[in-house]
Amino acid sequence: MKIIQVVNVRFFNATAWYGLYLSKLLLEAGHEVLILGLQDTESFEKARSWDLPISPMDLNTQTPLGVIRLYRDLGKVIDTFSPDIVNCHRGESFILWGLLRKHKGTFKLVRTRGDQRLPKANIFNQILHRHVADAVISTNTRMSNHFKSRFHLGPERLFQVIGGVDKARFTYCPQGRARIRREFGYDDQDLVIGLLGRFDLVKGQKQTIEAVAKARKMLGDASPIRLMLLGFETDTSEAQVRQWIRDNHIEDITVITGKRSDVTDCISALDLGVVSSLWSETIARAALEIMACTIPLVGTTVGVMPDLLQPHALVPPGDVDALAACFVRCASEPAFLALLRREQAQTMSHLSGQDFLHQTLDIYKSMLDQHPPHNRTTISGT
């Protein structure tokens, strides 16, 4: 199969990761893939570092002349590459792909919705999602339900693919756990809580710090809680994060790892993971990586998290008291941690990279089998 992945995302965020990781999986499975991206951006450079076939295009242009040129250039790409599928991961330029789909009729058009914003159900979006796109892929139930109720998309057009994780890379490592715990001075009695993610308001580092401080007070002098912040500064500076730590008087139990090449070992060193995001998490990469390493996880009720965790492992976003109570329960009830681990192992049983690949391929193939493009006589690949 010949597939174009349109990953016009400036930063290497979860949306970009989803599109690039899918491209990598498709290539490894023997399909021919071309990625279109934005030159001189984090996501573009990440694709290059992964040795993925990516070409630069001004996909987010908004000037009249720029749009005309982009439409011409996209047409040339279609004529040259001759894709079976075009999968757009952002909305910019999607209407141009729709026009080319109607004009050329040589490919099927997929719109993956992995961003946090629910699309407005106006006439323009109704046309794009109900008539222009051959399929809409949602990455979480909240988005899927929105498309069902507001766009009236049926199962023949609407699909849900949460994603997946490379289980060969993200797997529990006892040797790595021991090494990292020695590095940071943890002993077997410590309950190490870890938040994996860049320093940003959305990730909830401040709320996690406050919840850890509250939980420590609730547990008293014998509190086993320790906090590991697996991240580095982006929109929020490390200095700000350290100030929050000082303000809550938990400097003695908190470490900041900074950027690490041994992320799997650091995850393995945890006793509990937390996703404390205030919003977003429509594609929860960090959650999948933590769960793949068989570390129990708790989180907030945002994005895809209710698809991954049971209600007793979830708290409202920004609710420091509820998060602190959850930490106390995890520190006090070993059986609760064991329950989380069992439940999440079941969830992860169908969220590997290969699951991600095959779920997506099934969608692509169903479109081609049911309604082959009218100008194509053969379908390349398998």
Short mmCIF file of N, CA and C in Angstrom, two decimals, residues 174-303:
data_model
loop_
_atom_site.label_atom_id
_atom_site.label_comp_id
_atom_site.label_asym_id
_atom_site.label_seq_id
_atom_site.Cartn_x
_atom_site.Cartn_y
_atom_site.Cartn_z
N PRO A 174 14.41 -4.77 35.64
CA PRO A 174 14.79 -4.80 37.06
C PRO A 174 16.19 -4.26 37.31
N GLN A 175 17.12 -4.52 36.38
CA GLN A 175 18.47 -4.00 36.56
C GLN A 175 18.48 -2.47 36.47
N GLY A 176 17.71 -1.95 35.50
CA GLY A 176 17.61 -0.50 35.37
C GLY A 176 16.95 0.12 36.59
N ARG A 177 15.93 -0.54 37.11
CA ARG A 177 15.26 -0.05 38.32
C ARG A 177 16.26 0.07 39.48
N ALA A 178 17.03 -0.98 39.68
CA ALA A 178 17.98 -0.98 40.79
C ALA A 178 19.02 0.13 40.61
N ARG A 179 19.50 0.30 39.38
CA ARG A 179 20.53 1.32 39.12
C ARG A 179 20.01 2.73 39.38
N ILE A 180 18.81 3.03 38.88
CA ILE A 180 18.26 4.37 39.04
C ILE A 180 17.92 4.65 40.50
N ARG A 181 17.40 3.66 41.20
CA ARG A 181 17.07 3.87 42.61
C ARG A 181 18.33 4.09 43.45
N ARG A 182 19.43 3.43 43.07
CA ARG A 182 20.71 3.70 43.74
C ARG A 182 21.16 5.13 43.44
N GLU A 183 21.02 5.53 42.19
CA GLU A 183 21.46 6.87 41.78
C GLU A 183 20.78 7.97 42.60
N PHE A 184 19.49 7.78 42.87
CA PHE A 184 18.75 8.83 43.57
C PHE A 184 18.53 8.53 45.05
N GLY A 185 19.15 7.45 45.55
CA GLY A 185 19.13 7.18 46.97
C GLY A 185 17.84 6.61 47.51
N TYR A 186 17.08 5.91 46.66
CA TYR A 186 15.83 5.29 47.12
C TYR A 186 16.12 3.91 47.71
N ASP A 187 15.36 3.54 48.75
CA ASP A 187 15.45 2.17 49.27
C ASP A 187 14.14 1.43 49.00
N ASP A 188 14.08 0.19 49.43
CA ASP A 188 12.93 -0.65 49.11
C ASP A 188 11.65 -0.19 49.79
N GLN A 189 11.77 0.59 50.85
CA GLN A 189 10.57 1.05 51.57
C GLN A 189 9.96 2.31 50.94
N ASP A 190 10.69 2.96 50.06
CA ASP A 190 10.20 4.20 49.45
C ASP A 190 9.14 3.90 48.40
N LEU A 191 8.12 4.75 48.33
CA LEU A 191 7.12 4.70 47.27
C LEU A 191 7.41 5.87 46.34
N VAL A 192 8.03 5.57 45.21
CA VAL A 192 8.46 6.62 44.29
C VAL A 192 7.34 6.89 43.28
N ILE A 193 6.83 8.11 43.33
CA ILE A 193 5.79 8.56 42.40
C ILE A 193 6.47 9.35 41.29
N GLY A 194 6.15 9.02 40.05
CA GLY A 194 6.80 9.67 38.92
C GLY A 194 5.84 10.32 37.96
N LEU A 195 6.17 11.55 37.55
CA LEU A 195 5.43 12.25 36.50
C LEU A 195 6.35 12.40 35.31
N LEU A 196 5.98 11.79 34.19
CA LEU A 196 6.79 11.81 32.98
C LEU A 196 6.21 12.83 32.02
N GLY A 197 6.97 13.88 31.73
CA GLY A 197 6.47 14.87 30.78
C GLY A 197 7.24 16.17 30.86
N ARG A 198 7.21 16.90 29.77
CA ARG A 198 7.88 18.20 29.71
C ARG A 198 7.27 19.14 30.76
N PHE A 199 8.05 20.14 31.16
CA PHE A 199 7.55 21.10 32.14
C PHE A 199 6.65 22.11 31.43
N ASP A 200 5.37 22.01 31.70
CA ASP A 200 4.37 22.83 31.03
C ASP A 200 3.14 22.88 31.93
N LEU A 201 2.46 24.00 31.93
CA LEU A 201 1.26 24.16 32.76
C LEU A 201 0.28 23.02 32.58
N VAL A 202 0.10 22.58 31.32
CA VAL A 202 -0.90 21.55 31.03
C VAL A 202 -0.60 20.24 31.72
N LYS A 203 0.67 19.95 31.99
CA LYS A 203 1.05 18.65 32.55
C LYS A 203 0.78 18.53 34.05
N GLY A 204 0.51 19.65 34.71
CA GLY A 204 0.11 19.57 36.11
C GLY A 204 1.23 19.30 37.10
N GLN A 205 2.45 19.72 36.77
CA GLN A 205 3.54 19.52 37.75
C GLN A 205 3.22 20.22 39.08
N LYS A 206 2.68 21.42 39.01
CA LYS A 206 2.38 22.18 40.24
C LYS A 206 1.37 21.42 41.10
N GLN A 207 0.33 20.89 40.48
CA GLN A 207 -0.69 20.18 41.23
C GLN A 207 -0.15 18.87 41.82
N THR A 208 0.72 18.20 41.07
CA THR A 208 1.33 16.97 41.59
C THR A 208 2.21 17.27 42.80
N ILE A 209 2.99 18.33 42.71
CA ILE A 209 3.85 18.72 43.84
C ILE A 209 3.00 19.03 45.07
N GLU A 210 1.93 19.77 44.88
CA GLU A 210 1.05 20.11 46.00
C GLU A 210 0.38 18.86 46.58
N ALA A 211 -0.02 17.94 45.71
CA ALA A 211 -0.66 16.70 46.17
C ALA A 211 0.31 15.82 46.94
N VAL A 212 1.55 15.74 46.47
CA VAL A 212 2.56 14.97 47.19
C VAL A 212 2.80 15.56 48.58
N ALA A 213 2.86 16.89 48.65
CA ALA A 213 3.05 17.54 49.95
C ALA A 213 1.89 17.23 50.90
N LYS A 214 0.67 17.29 50.39
CA LYS A 214 -0.51 16.98 51.22
C LYS A 214 -0.49 15.52 51.67
N ALA A 215 -0.18 14.64 50.73
CA ALA A 215 -0.16 13.21 51.06
C ALA A 215 0.90 12.92 52.12
N ARG A 216 2.02 13.59 52.02
CA ARG A 216 3.08 13.39 53.01
C ARG A 216 2.61 13.78 54.41
N LYS A 217 1.90 14.90 54.50
CA LYS A 217 1.38 15.34 55.79
C LYS A 217 0.33 14.36 56.32
N MET A 218 -0.51 13.85 55.42
CA MET A 218 -1.56 12.92 55.83
C MET A 218 -0.97 11.62 56.36
N LEU A 219 0.16 11.20 55.81
CA LEU A 219 0.78 9.94 56.21
C LEU A 219 1.69 10.10 57.43
N GLY A 220 2.09 11.33 57.73
CA GLY A 220 2.90 11.58 58.91
C GLY A 220 4.38 11.32 58.69
N ASP A 221 5.10 11.21 59.78
CA ASP A 221 6.56 11.09 59.73
C ASP A 221 7.02 9.83 59.01
N ALA A 222 6.19 8.81 59.01
CA ALA A 222 6.58 7.54 58.39
C ALA A 222 6.25 7.50 56.89
N SER A 223 5.92 8.64 56.32
CA SER A 223 5.53 8.67 54.90
C SER A 223 6.63 8.11 54.02
N PRO A 224 6.30 7.13 53.16
CA PRO A 224 7.31 6.57 52.26
C PRO A 224 7.37 7.29 50.91
N ILE A 225 6.55 8.33 50.73
CA ILE A 225 6.39 8.94 49.41
C ILE A 225 7.64 9.72 49.00
N ARG A 226 8.03 9.50 47.75
CA ARG A 226 9.09 10.26 47.10
C ARG A 226 8.56 10.70 45.73
N LEU A 227 9.09 11.79 45.21
CA LEU A 227 8.61 12.32 43.93
C LEU A 227 9.75 12.42 42.94
N MET A 228 9.56 11.83 41.77
CA MET A 228 10.51 11.95 40.67
C MET A 228 9.82 12.65 39.50
N LEU A 229 10.35 13.80 39.12
CA LEU A 229 9.84 14.53 37.97
C LEU A 229 10.72 14.21 36.77
N LEU A 230 10.21 13.35 35.92
CA LEU A 230 10.94 12.90 34.73
C LEU A 230 10.65 13.88 33.60
N GLY A 231 11.39 14.98 33.58
CA GLY A 231 11.11 15.98 32.56
C GLY A 231 12.15 17.08 32.55
N PHE A 232 11.86 18.08 31.75
CA PHE A 232 12.79 19.19 31.54
C PHE A 232 11.98 20.42 31.15
N GLU A 233 12.59 21.58 31.27
CA GLU A 233 11.84 22.81 31.06
C GLU A 233 11.50 23.02 29.59
N THR A 234 10.29 23.50 29.37
CA THR A 234 9.86 23.98 28.05
C THR A 234 9.14 25.30 28.30
N ASP A 235 7.82 25.29 28.31
CA ASP A 235 7.08 26.53 28.59
C ASP A 235 7.20 26.94 30.06
N THR A 236 7.37 25.98 30.93
CA THR A 236 7.61 26.25 32.35
C THR A 236 9.08 26.00 32.66
N SER A 237 9.73 26.94 33.30
CA SER A 237 11.16 26.80 33.58
C SER A 237 11.40 25.84 34.73
N GLU A 238 12.60 25.26 34.75
CA GLU A 238 12.97 24.40 35.87
C GLU A 238 13.04 25.21 37.16
N ALA A 239 13.45 26.48 37.04
CA ALA A 239 13.50 27.34 38.23
C ALA A 239 12.12 27.49 38.85
N GLN A 240 11.09 27.62 38.02
CA GLN A 240 9.73 27.74 38.54
C GLN A 240 9.30 26.45 39.23
N VAL A 241 9.62 25.31 38.61
CA VAL A 241 9.27 24.03 39.22
C VAL A 241 9.97 23.87 40.57
N ARG A 242 11.23 24.24 40.63
CA ARG A 242 11.96 24.14 41.90
C ARG A 242 11.37 25.08 42.96
N GLN A 243 10.87 26.22 42.53
CA GLN A 243 10.22 27.13 43.48
C GLN A 243 8.95 26.50 44.05
N TRP A 244 8.17 25.82 43.20
CA TRP A 244 6.97 25.12 43.69
C TRP A 244 7.37 24.05 44.71
N ILE A 245 8.47 23.36 44.43
CA ILE A 245 8.94 22.32 45.36
C ILE A 245 9.32 22.94 46.70
N ARG A 246 10.03 24.08 46.66
CA ARG A 246 10.40 24.76 47.91
C ARG A 246 9.18 25.28 48.65
N ASP A 247 8.24 25.85 47.91
CA ASP A 247 7.04 26.40 48.54
C ASP A 247 6.26 25.33 49.29
N ASN A 248 6.35 24.09 48.82
CA ASN A 248 5.62 22.99 49.45
C ASN A 248 6.50 22.15 50.37
N HIS A 249 7.74 22.59 50.55
CA HIS A 249 8.66 21.98 51.53
C HIS A 249 8.88 20.49 51.28
N ILE A 250 9.09 20.13 50.02
CA ILE A 250 9.37 18.72 49.72
C ILE A 250 10.69 18.57 48.94
N GLU A 251 11.62 19.53 49.17
CA GLU A 251 12.91 19.43 48.49
C GLU A 251 13.63 18.13 48.83
N ASP A 252 13.44 17.65 50.06
CA ASP A 252 14.19 16.48 50.52
C ASP A 252 13.69 15.17 49.93
N ILE A 253 12.50 15.18 49.31
CA ILE A 253 11.96 13.93 48.75
C ILE A 253 11.73 14.02 47.24
N THR A 254 12.23 15.08 46.60
CA THR A 254 11.94 15.31 45.18
C THR A 254 13.21 15.39 44.36
N VAL A 255 13.20 14.75 43.19
CA VAL A 255 14.30 14.87 42.24
C VAL A 255 13.74 15.26 40.88
N ILE A 256 14.53 16.02 40.15
CA ILE A 256 14.24 16.36 38.75
C ILE A 256 15.31 15.69 37.91
N THR A 257 14.91 14.84 36.99
CA THR A 257 15.90 14.07 36.24
C THR A 257 16.52 14.85 35.10
N GLY A 258 15.80 15.83 34.52
CA GLY A 258 16.24 16.44 33.28
C GLY A 258 16.10 15.45 32.14
N LYS A 259 16.66 15.79 30.98
CA LYS A 259 16.60 14.90 29.83
C LYS A 259 17.44 13.66 30.10
N ARG A 260 16.89 12.50 29.79
CA ARG A 260 17.57 11.23 30.03
C ARG A 260 17.48 10.37 28.78
N SER A 261 18.55 9.63 28.52
CA SER A 261 18.52 8.64 27.43
C SER A 261 18.01 7.30 27.92
N ASP A 262 17.95 7.11 29.24
CA ASP A 262 17.54 5.84 29.84
C ASP A 262 16.13 5.95 30.43
N VAL A 263 15.20 6.45 29.64
CA VAL A 263 13.84 6.70 30.13
C VAL A 263 13.19 5.43 30.65
N THR A 264 13.38 4.32 29.94
CA THR A 264 12.76 3.06 30.37
C THR A 264 13.26 2.64 31.75
N ASP A 265 14.54 2.80 32.01
CA ASP A 265 15.07 2.47 33.33
C ASP A 265 14.48 3.40 34.40
N CYS A 266 14.33 4.68 34.06
CA CYS A 266 13.76 5.63 35.02
C CYS A 266 12.31 5.28 35.32
N ILE A 267 11.55 4.90 34.29
CA ILE A 267 10.16 4.48 34.52
C ILE A 267 10.14 3.23 35.40
N SER A 268 11.04 2.30 35.11
CA SER A 268 11.09 1.05 35.88
C SER A 268 11.39 1.30 37.36
N ALA A 269 12.06 2.41 37.65
CA ALA A 269 12.41 2.74 39.04
C ALA A 269 11.22 3.24 39.84
N LEU A 270 10.10 3.53 39.18
CA LEU A 270 8.93 4.06 39.86
C LEU A 270 8.13 2.96 40.54
N ASP A 271 7.36 3.35 41.54
CA ASP A 271 6.35 2.47 42.14
C ASP A 271 4.95 2.87 41.72
N LEU A 272 4.82 4.13 41.28
CA LEU A 272 3.53 4.64 40.84
C LEU A 272 3.76 5.76 39.84
N GLY A 273 3.07 5.69 38.72
CA GLY A 273 3.11 6.78 37.75
C GLY A 273 1.87 7.65 37.90
N VAL A 274 1.99 8.91 37.49
CA VAL A 274 0.85 9.81 37.53
C VAL A 274 0.81 10.65 36.26
N VAL A 275 -0.37 10.78 35.69
CA VAL A 275 -0.64 11.73 34.61
C VAL A 275 -1.62 12.74 35.19
N SER A 276 -1.10 13.92 35.55
CA SER A 276 -1.91 14.90 36.27
C SER A 276 -2.33 16.07 35.39
N SER A 277 -2.42 15.83 34.10
CA SER A 277 -2.70 16.90 33.14
C SER A 277 -4.02 17.60 33.43
N LEU A 278 -4.03 18.90 33.17
CA LEU A 278 -5.22 19.72 33.41
C LEU A 278 -6.18 19.69 32.23
N TRP A 279 -5.65 19.41 31.06
CA TRP A 279 -6.46 19.21 29.86
C TRP A 279 -5.62 18.42 28.87
N SER A 280 -6.10 18.31 27.63
CA SER A 280 -5.37 17.60 26.58
C SER A 280 -5.32 16.10 26.86
N GLU A 281 -4.16 15.46 26.62
CA GLU A 281 -3.97 14.00 26.74
C GLU A 281 -4.93 13.23 25.84
N THR A 282 -5.24 13.81 24.66
CA THR A 282 -6.06 13.06 23.71
C THR A 282 -5.28 11.89 23.12
N ILE A 283 -3.95 12.00 23.14
CA ILE A 283 -3.05 10.89 22.83
C ILE A 283 -2.07 10.83 24.00
N ALA A 284 -2.19 9.84 24.85
CA ALA A 284 -1.42 9.82 26.11
C ALA A 284 -0.18 8.95 25.95
N ARG A 285 0.81 9.50 25.31
CA ARG A 285 2.04 8.74 25.07
C ARG A 285 2.72 8.32 26.37
N ALA A 286 2.86 9.27 27.31
CA ALA A 286 3.53 8.95 28.58
C ALA A 286 2.79 7.86 29.34
N ALA A 287 1.46 7.94 29.34
CA ALA A 287 0.68 6.92 30.05
C ALA A 287 0.93 5.54 29.47
N LEU A 288 0.96 5.44 28.15
CA LEU A 288 1.19 4.14 27.51
C LEU A 288 2.58 3.61 27.85
N GLU A 289 3.57 4.49 27.87
CA GLU A 289 4.93 4.04 28.16
C GLU A 289 5.06 3.56 29.60
N ILE A 290 4.43 4.26 30.53
CA ILE A 290 4.46 3.84 31.94
C ILE A 290 3.76 2.50 32.12
N MET A 291 2.57 2.37 31.53
CA MET A 291 1.81 1.13 31.68
C MET A 291 2.49 -0.04 30.99
N ALA A 292 3.18 0.23 29.87
CA ALA A 292 3.91 -0.84 29.19
C ALA A 292 5.02 -1.40 30.06
N CYS A 293 5.56 -0.57 30.95
CA CYS A 293 6.60 -1.01 31.88
C CYS A 293 6.01 -1.63 33.15
N THR A 294 4.69 -1.87 33.14
CA THR A 294 3.95 -2.51 34.23
C THR A 294 4.00 -1.73 35.54
N ILE A 295 4.14 -0.41 35.44
CA ILE A 295 4.09 0.45 36.62
C ILE A 295 2.66 0.92 36.80
N PRO A 296 2.06 0.73 37.98
CA PRO A 296 0.69 1.21 38.20
C PRO A 296 0.59 2.71 37.94
N LEU A 297 -0.56 3.12 37.41
CA LEU A 297 -0.74 4.51 36.99
C LEU A 297 -2.05 5.06 37.51
N VAL A 298 -2.02 6.32 37.94
CA VAL A 298 -3.24 7.07 38.24
C VAL A 298 -3.22 8.33 37.39
N GLY A 299 -4.38 8.92 37.18
CA GLY A 299 -4.42 10.08 36.31
C GLY A 299 -5.67 10.91 36.49
N THR A 300 -5.78 11.94 35.67
CA THR A 300 -6.95 12.81 35.68
C THR A 300 -7.91 12.40 34.56
N THR A 301 -9.13 12.88 34.66
CA THR A 301 -10.19 12.45 33.74
C THR A 301 -10.21 13.27 32.46
N VAL A 302 -9.05 13.47 31.85
CA VAL A 302 -8.97 14.27 30.63
C VAL A 302 -8.64 13.37 29.44
N GLY A 303 -9.06 13.81 28.27
CA GLY A 303 -8.66 13.15 27.04
C GLY A 303 -8.95 11.67 27.00
#
